[in-house]
Short mmCIF file of C-alpha atoms in Angstrom, two decimals:
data_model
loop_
_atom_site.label_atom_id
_atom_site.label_comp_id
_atom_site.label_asym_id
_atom_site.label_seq_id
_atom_site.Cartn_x
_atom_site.Cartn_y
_atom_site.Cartn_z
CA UNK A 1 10.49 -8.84 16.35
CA UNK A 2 10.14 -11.25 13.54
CA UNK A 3 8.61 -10.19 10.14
CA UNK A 4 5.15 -11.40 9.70
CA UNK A 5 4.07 -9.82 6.00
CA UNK A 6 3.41 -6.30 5.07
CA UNK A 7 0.59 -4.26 7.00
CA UNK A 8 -1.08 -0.82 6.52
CA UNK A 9 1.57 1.07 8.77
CA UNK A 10 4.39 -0.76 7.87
CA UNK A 11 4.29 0.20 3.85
CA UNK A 12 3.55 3.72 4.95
CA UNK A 13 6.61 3.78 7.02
CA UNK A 14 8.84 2.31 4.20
CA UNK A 15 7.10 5.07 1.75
CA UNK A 16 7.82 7.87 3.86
CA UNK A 17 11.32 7.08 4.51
CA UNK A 18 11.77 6.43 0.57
CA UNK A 19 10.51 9.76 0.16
CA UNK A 20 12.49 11.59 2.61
CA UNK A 21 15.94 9.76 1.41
CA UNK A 22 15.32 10.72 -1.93
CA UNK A 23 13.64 13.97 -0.89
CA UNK A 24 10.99 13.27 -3.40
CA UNK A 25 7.37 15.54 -3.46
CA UNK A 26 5.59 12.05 -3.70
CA UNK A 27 6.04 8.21 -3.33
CA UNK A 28 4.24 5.62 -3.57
CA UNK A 29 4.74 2.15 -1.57
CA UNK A 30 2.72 -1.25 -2.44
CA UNK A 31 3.16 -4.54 -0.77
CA UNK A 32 1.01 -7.61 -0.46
CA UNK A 33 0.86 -11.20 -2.18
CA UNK A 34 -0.21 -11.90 -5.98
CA UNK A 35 0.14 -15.41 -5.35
CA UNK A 36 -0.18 -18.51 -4.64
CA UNK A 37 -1.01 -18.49 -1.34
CA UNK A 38 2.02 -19.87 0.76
CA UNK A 39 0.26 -21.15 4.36
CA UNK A 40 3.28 -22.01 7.01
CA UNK A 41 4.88 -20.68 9.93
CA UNK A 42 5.83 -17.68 10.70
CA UNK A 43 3.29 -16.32 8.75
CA UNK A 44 0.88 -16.81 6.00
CA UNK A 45 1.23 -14.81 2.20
CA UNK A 46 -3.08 -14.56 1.36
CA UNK A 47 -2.76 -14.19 -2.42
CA UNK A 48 -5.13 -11.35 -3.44
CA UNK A 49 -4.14 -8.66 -0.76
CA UNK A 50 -1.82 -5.72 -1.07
CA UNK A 51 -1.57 -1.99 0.50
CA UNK A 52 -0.69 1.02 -0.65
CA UNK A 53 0.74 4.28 0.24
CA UNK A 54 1.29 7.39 -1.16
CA UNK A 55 3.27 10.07 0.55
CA UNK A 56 3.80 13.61 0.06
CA UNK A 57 4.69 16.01 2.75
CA UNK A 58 0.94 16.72 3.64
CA UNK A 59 1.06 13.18 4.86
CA UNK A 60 -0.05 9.22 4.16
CA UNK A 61 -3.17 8.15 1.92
CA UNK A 62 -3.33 3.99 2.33
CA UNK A 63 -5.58 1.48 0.25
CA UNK A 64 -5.78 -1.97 1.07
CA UNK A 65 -6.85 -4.09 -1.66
CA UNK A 66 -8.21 -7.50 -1.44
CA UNK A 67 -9.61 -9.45 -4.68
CA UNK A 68 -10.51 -12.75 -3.42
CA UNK A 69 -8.29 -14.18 -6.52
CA UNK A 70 -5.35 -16.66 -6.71
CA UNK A 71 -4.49 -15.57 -9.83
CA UNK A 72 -1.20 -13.94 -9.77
CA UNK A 73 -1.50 -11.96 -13.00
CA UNK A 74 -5.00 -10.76 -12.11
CA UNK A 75 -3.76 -9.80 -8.99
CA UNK A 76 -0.48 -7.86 -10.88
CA UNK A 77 -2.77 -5.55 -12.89
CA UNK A 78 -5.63 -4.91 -9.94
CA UNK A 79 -2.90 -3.90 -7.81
CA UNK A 80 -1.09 -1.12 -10.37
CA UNK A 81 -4.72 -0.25 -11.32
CA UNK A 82 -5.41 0.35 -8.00
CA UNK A 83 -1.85 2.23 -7.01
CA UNK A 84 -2.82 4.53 -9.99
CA UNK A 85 -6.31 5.23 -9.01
CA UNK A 86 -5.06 6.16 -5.38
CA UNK A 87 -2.80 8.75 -7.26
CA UNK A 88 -5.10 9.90 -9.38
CA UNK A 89 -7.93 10.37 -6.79
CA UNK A 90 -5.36 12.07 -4.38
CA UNK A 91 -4.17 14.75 -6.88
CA UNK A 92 -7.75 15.02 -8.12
CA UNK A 93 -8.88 15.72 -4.42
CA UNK A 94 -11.30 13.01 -3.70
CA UNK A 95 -9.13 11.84 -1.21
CA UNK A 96 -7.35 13.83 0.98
CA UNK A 97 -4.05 13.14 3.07
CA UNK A 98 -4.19 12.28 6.72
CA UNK A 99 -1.46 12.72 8.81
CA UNK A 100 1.61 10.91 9.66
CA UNK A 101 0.37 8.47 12.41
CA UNK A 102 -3.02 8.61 12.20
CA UNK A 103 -3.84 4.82 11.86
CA UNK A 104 -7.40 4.57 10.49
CA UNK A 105 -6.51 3.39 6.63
CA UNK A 106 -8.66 4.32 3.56
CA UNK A 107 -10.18 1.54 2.22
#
């Protein structure tokens, strides 16, 4: 199956195996477009949208992140601000874990 850009499930599945080959208590996983948007076959990078995973062995907490901007540094910072925040809210329990392969994301 070809590769059609990075989805919810598919950076949680690269986390967790990053995790479990470096037998890590946490990782986190981000992957999206900053930008410019590239349109074309197969597939089309929307600059502005990423997802993120962290991963411990409790399980997956995802956030997909979409700013509406074509600005590739803007997009650089909102998406580490948001990977941070994730953590933080996660070890500050305001988020909790789901479990591996439940597929609704946190948005």
């Amino acid at each position: 199956m070809p590769f059609r850009g990075p989805n919810a499930e598919l950076v949680s599945g690269l986390t967790v195996n990053v995790r479990e080959q470096l037998g890590t208590t946490y990782c986190v996983g981000e992957s999206g477009a900053t930008g410019p948007t590239i349109p074309g076959k197969p597939y089309t990078h929307v600059a502005g949208k990423t997802f993120i995973s962290f991963v411990s062995h409790e399980g997956v907490a995802r956030r997909i992140v979409d700013t509406g901007s074509v600005d590739r540094g803007h997009n650089m910072l909102a998406f580490t601000e948001a990977s941070l925040l994730l953590i933080r809210d996660v070890l500050a329990g305001e988020v909790k874990f789901e479990k591996l392969g439940e597929t609704s994301a946190k948005i």
